[in-house]
CSV table of C-alpha atoms in Angstrom, one decimal:
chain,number,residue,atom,x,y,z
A,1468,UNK,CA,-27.9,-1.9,-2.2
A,1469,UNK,CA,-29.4,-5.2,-1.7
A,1470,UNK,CA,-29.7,-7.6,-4.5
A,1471,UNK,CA,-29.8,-11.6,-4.8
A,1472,UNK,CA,-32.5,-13.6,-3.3
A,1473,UNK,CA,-35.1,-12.2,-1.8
A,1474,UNK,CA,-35.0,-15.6,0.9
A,1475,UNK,CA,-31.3,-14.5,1.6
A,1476,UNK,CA,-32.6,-11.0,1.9
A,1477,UNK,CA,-35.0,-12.4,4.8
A,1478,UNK,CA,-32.8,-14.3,6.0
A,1479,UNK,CA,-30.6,-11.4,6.8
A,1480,UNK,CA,-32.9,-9.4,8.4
A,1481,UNK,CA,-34.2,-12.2,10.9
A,1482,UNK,CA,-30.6,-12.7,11.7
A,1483,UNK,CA,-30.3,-8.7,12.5
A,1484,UNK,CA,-29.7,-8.6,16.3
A,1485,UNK,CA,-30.4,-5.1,17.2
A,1486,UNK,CA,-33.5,-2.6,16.6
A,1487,UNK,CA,-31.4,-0.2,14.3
A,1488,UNK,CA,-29.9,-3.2,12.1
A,1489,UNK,CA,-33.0,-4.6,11.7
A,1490,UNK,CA,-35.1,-1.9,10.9
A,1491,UNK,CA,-32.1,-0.5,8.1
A,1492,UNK,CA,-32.1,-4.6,6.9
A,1493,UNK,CA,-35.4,-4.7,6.7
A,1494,UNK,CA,-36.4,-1.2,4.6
A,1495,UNK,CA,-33.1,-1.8,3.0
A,1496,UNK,CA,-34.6,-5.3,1.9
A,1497,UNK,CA,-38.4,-4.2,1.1
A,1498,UNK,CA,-37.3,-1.4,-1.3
A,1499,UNK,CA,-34.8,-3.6,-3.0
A,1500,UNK,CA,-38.2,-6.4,-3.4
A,1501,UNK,CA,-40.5,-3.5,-4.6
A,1502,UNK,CA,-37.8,-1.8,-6.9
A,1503,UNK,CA,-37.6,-6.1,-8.7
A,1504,UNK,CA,-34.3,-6.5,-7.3
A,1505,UNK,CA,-34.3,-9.3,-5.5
A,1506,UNK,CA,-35.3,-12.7,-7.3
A,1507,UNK,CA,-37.1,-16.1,-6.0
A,1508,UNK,CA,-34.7,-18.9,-7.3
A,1509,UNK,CA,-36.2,-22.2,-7.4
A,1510,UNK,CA,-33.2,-23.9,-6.9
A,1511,UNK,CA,-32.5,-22.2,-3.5
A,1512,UNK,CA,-31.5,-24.3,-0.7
A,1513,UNK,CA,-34.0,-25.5,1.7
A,1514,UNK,CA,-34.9,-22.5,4.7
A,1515,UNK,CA,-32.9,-23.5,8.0
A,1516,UNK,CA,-34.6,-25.1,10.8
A,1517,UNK,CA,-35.9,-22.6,12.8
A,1518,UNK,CA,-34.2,-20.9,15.7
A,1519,UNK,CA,-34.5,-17.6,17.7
A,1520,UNK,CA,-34.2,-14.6,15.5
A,1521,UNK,CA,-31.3,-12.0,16.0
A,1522,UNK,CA,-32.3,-10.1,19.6
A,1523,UNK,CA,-30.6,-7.4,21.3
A,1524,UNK,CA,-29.5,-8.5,25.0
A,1525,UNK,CA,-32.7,-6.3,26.5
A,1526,UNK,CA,-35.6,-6.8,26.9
A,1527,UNK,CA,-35.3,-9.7,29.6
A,1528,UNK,CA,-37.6,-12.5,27.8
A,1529,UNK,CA,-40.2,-14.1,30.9
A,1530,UNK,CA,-43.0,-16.1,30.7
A,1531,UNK,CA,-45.9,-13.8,30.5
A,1532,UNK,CA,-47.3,-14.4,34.3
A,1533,UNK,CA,-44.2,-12.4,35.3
A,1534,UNK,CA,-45.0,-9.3,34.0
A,1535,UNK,CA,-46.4,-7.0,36.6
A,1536,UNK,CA,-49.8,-5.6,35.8
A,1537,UNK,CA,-49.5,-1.5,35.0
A,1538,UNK,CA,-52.1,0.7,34.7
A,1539,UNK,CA,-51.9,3.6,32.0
A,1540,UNK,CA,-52.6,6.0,35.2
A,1541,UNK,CA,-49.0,6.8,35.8
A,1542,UNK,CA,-45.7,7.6,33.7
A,1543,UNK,CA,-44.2,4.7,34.2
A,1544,UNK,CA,-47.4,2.8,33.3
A,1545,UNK,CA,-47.8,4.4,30.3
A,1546,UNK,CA,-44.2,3.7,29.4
A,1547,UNK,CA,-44.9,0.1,30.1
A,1548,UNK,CA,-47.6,-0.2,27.9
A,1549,UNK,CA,-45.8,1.6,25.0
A,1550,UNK,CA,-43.2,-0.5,25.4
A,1551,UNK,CA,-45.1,-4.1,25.2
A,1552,UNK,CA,-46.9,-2.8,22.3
A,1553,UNK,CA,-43.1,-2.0,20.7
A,1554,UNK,CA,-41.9,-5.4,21.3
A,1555,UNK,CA,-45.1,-7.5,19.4
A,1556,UNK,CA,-44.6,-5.1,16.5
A,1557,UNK,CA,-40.6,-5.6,17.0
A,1558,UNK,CA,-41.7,-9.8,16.8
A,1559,UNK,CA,-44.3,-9.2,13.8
A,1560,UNK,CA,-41.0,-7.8,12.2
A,1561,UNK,CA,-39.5,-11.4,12.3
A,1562,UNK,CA,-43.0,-13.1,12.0
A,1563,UNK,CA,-43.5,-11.7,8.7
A,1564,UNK,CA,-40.0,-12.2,7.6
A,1565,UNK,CA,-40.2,-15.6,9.1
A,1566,UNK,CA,-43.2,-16.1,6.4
A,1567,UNK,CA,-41.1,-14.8,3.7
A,1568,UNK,CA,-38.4,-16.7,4.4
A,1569,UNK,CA,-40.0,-20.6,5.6
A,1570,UNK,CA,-42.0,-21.3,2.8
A,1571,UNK,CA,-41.1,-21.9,-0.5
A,1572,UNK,CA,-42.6,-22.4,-3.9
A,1573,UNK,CA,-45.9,-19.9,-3.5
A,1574,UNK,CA,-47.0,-17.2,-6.1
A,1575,UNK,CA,-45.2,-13.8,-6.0
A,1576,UNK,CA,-48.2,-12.3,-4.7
A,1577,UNK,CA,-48.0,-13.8,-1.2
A,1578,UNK,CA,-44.2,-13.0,-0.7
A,1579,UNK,CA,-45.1,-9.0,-2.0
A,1580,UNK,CA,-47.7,-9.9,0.7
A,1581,UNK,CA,-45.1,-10.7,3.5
A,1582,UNK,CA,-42.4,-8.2,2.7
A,1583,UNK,CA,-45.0,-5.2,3.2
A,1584,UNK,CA,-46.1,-6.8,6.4
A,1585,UNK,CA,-42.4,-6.2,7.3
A,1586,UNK,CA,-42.0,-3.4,6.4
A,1587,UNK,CA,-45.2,-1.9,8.0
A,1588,UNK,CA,-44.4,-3.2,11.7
A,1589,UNK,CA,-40.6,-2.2,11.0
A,1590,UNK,CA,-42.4,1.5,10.7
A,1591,UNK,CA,-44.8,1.0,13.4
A,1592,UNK,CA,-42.0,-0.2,15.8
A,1593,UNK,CA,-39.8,2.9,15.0
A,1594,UNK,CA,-43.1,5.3,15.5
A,1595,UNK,CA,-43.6,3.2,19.2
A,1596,UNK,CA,-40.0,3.5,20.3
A,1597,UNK,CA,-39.9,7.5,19.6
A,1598,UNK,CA,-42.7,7.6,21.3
A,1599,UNK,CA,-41.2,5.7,24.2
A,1600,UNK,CA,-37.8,7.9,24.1
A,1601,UNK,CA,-40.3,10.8,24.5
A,1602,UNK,CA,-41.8,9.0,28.0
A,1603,UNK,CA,-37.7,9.0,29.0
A,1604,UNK,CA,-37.6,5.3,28.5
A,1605,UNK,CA,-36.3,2.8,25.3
A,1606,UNK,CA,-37.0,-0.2,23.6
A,1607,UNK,CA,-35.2,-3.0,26.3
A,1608,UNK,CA,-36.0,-0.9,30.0
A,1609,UNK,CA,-38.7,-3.2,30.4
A,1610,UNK,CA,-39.5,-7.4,30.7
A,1611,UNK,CA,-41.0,-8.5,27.6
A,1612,UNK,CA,-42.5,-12.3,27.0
A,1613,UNK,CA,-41.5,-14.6,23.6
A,1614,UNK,CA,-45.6,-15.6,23.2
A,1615,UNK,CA,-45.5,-15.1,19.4
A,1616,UNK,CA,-42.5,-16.3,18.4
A,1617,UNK,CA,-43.3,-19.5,20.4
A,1618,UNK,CA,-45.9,-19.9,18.0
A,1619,UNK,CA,-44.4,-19.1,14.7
A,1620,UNK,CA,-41.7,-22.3,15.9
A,1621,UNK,CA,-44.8,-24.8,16.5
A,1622,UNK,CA,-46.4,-23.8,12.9
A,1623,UNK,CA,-43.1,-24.0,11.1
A,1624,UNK,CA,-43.8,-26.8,9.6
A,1625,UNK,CA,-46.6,-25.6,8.0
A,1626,UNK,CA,-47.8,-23.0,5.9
A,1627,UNK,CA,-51.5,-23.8,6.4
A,1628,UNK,CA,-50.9,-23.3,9.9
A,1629,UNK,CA,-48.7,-21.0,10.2
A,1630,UNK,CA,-51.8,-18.7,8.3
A,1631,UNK,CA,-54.3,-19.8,10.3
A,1632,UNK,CA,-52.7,-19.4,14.0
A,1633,UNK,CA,-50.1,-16.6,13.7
A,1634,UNK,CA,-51.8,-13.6,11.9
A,1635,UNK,CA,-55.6,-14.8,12.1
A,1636,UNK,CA,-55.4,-15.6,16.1
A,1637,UNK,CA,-52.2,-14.1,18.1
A,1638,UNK,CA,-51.9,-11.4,15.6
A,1639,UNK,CA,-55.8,-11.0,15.3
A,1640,UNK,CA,-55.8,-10.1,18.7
A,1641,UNK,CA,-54.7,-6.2,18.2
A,1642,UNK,CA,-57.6,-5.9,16.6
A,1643,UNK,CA,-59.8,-6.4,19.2
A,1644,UNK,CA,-58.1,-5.3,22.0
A,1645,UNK,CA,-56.5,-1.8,20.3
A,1646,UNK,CA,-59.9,0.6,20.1
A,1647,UNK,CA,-60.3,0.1,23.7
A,1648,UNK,CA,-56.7,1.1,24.1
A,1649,UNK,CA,-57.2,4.2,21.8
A,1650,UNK,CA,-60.3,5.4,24.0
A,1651,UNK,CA,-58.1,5.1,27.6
A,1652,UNK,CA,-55.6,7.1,26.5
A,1653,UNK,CA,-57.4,9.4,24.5
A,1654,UNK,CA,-59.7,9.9,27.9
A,1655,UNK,CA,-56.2,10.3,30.0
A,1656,UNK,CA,-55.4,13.1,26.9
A,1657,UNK,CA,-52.5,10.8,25.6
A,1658,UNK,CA,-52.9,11.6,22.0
A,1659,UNK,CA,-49.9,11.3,20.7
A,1660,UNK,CA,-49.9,7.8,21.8
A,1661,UNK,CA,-53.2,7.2,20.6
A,1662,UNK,CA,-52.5,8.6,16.8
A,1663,UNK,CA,-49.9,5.7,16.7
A,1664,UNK,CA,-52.5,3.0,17.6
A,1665,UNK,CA,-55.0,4.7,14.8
A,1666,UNK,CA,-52.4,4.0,12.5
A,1667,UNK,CA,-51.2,0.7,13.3
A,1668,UNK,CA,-54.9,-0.7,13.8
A,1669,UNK,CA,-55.7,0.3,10.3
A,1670,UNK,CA,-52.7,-0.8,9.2
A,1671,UNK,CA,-52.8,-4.8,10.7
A,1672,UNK,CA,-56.4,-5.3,9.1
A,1673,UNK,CA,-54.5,-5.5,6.1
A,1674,UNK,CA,-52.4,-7.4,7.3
A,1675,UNK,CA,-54.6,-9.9,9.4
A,1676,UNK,CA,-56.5,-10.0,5.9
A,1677,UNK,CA,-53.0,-11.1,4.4
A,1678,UNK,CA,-53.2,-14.4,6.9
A,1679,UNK,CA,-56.9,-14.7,5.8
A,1680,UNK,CA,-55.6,-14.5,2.1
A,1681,UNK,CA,-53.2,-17.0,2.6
A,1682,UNK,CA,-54.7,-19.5,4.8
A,1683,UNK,CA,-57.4,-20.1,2.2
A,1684,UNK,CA,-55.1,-20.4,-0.4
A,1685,UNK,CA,-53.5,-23.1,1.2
A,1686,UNK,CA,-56.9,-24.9,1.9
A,1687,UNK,CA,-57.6,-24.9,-1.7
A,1688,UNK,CA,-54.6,-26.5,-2.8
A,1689,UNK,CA,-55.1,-29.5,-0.3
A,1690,UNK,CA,-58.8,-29.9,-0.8
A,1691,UNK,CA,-59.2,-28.6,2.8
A,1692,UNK,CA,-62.8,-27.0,4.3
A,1693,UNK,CA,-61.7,-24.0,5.8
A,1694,UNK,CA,-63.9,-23.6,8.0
A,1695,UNK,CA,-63.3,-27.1,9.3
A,1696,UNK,CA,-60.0,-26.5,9.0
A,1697,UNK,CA,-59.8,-23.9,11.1
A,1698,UNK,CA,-62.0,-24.9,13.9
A,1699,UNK,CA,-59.6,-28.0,14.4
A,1700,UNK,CA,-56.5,-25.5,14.6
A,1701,UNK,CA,-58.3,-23.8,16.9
A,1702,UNK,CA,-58.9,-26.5,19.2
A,1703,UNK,CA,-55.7,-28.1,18.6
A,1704,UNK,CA,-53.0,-25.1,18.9
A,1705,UNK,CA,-55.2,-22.0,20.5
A,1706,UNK,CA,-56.0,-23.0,24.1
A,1707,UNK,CA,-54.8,-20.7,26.6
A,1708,UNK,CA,-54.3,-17.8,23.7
A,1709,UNK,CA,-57.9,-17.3,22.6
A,1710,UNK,CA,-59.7,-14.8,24.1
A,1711,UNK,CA,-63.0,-12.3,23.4
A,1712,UNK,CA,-64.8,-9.9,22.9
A,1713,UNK,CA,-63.7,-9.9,19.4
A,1714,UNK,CA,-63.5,-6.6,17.1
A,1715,UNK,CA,-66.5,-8.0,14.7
A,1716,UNK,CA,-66.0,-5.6,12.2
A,1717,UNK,CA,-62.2,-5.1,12.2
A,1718,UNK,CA,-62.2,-9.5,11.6
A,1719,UNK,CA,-64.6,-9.0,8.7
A,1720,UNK,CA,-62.8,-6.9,7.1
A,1721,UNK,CA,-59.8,-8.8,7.6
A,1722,UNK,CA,-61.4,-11.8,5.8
A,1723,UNK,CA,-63.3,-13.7,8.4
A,1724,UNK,CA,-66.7,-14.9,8.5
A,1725,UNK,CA,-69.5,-15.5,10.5
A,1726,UNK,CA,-69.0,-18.9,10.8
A,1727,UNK,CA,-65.0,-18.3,11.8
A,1728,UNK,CA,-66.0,-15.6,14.1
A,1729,UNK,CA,-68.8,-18.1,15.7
A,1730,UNK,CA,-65.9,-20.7,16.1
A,1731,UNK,CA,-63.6,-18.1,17.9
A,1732,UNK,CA,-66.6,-17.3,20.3
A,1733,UNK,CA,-67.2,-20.8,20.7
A,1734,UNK,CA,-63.7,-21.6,21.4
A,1735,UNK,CA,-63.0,-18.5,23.7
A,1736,UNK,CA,-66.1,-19.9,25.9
A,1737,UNK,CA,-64.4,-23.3,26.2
């Protein structure tokens, strides 16, 4: 039974160095939050700088030019890909913890917000690995980069921009890239595979629409422009990551607008 705070809570489950003590943390954690168990104390001490989260010695981290280029065409392709897509849902697990944890002081809403996002990619993760113990692999047989979690260090500072950069651009991505996914392997007759991406692509709008949520909030309090906003984190922080086509209406449902989606096309060109 967990009980106590819920930053403690997320603390915990960040700190959870293996996939099985995570994911028993982390469902352990949400039910506890959605059951009103665990509290949001005002006088809690400040969140601890922020470091690596708890990691299991595999997968090898690498900078992302060192992963080899697979095609879905063979076994070990396919297992590949599974497993990449396991280890951003394994990171949006900390990401969303990370969010839960870092900033302090916000309506209950947008840490009920947070904790479902955790728990959501702690489900999707477990759905991918199966899936990969079924292709005769597991979740560490395979190099993996640290891309998003690099992020989620620069925006720590921040709530603002932790909003904007983490869910609405590295996160965002899934959206665009996933149907396109679905289709392959649904052509190569990989449907078991593909029922798992139907689910998580639903399942991120929400959660990209979460960011969204957020990231205006935050705008509002300052006396920011959003929009303005947002284009200068763009050009400041998403160089290098940004990249089209975009999934137009997968990012209007997750609480962008024409004028966001302009700046991302913009940007992307650039």
């Amino acid at each position: 039974m967990v009980t106590g705070s819920l930053f403690a809570a997320a603390r915990a489950c960040l700190d959870a160095a293996t996939p099985e003590a995570k994911l028993d943390a982390t469902f352990a954690a949400a039910e506890a939050f959605a059951r009103g168990e665990l509290d949001l104390p005002g006088d809690a001490p400040p969140p601890e700088p922020i470091r690596m989260p708890g990691r299991p010695a595999r997968p090898k981290l690498v900078h992302p030019r060192e992963l080899p280029k697979r095609g879905f065409g063979t076994p070990e392709g396919r297992a590949a890909f599974v497993h990449a897509i396991a280890h951003i849902e394994f990171n949006a697990i900390d990401l969303a913890w990370d969010a839960a944890y870092r900033f302090r002081g916000l309506p209950h809403a947008y840490y009920a917000d947070w904790v479902r996002v955790a728990h959501d990619e702690a489900r999707h993760f477990a759905m991918l690995r199966a899936r990969l113990r079924e292709l005769g692999h597991d979740y560490g047989d395979f190099d993996a980069h640290n891309g998003l979690w690099e992020m989620a260090e620069k925006t720590a500072h921040d709530g603002l921009a932790r909003m904007a950069l983490v869910p609405r651009v590295l996160e965002a991505r899934g959206l665009d890239v996933t149907p396109g996914m679905i289709a392959k392997l649904r052509a190569l007759g990989d449907d078991a595979t593909a029922d798992i991406l139907e689910v998580i692509l639903r399942e991120e709008v929400a959660h990209v629409a979460a960011g969204s949520r957020w990231f205006r909030w935050h705008c509002a309090q300052r006396g920011l422009d959003a929009r303005a906003t947002f284009r200068r984190l763009l050009a400041e922080h998403a160089r290098g990551v940004l990249y089209g086509p975009f999934n137009t209406e997968a990012r209007l449902q997750a609480g962008f607008d024409a004028d966001e989606l302009a700046a991302l096309e913009a940007q992307a060109a650039s």
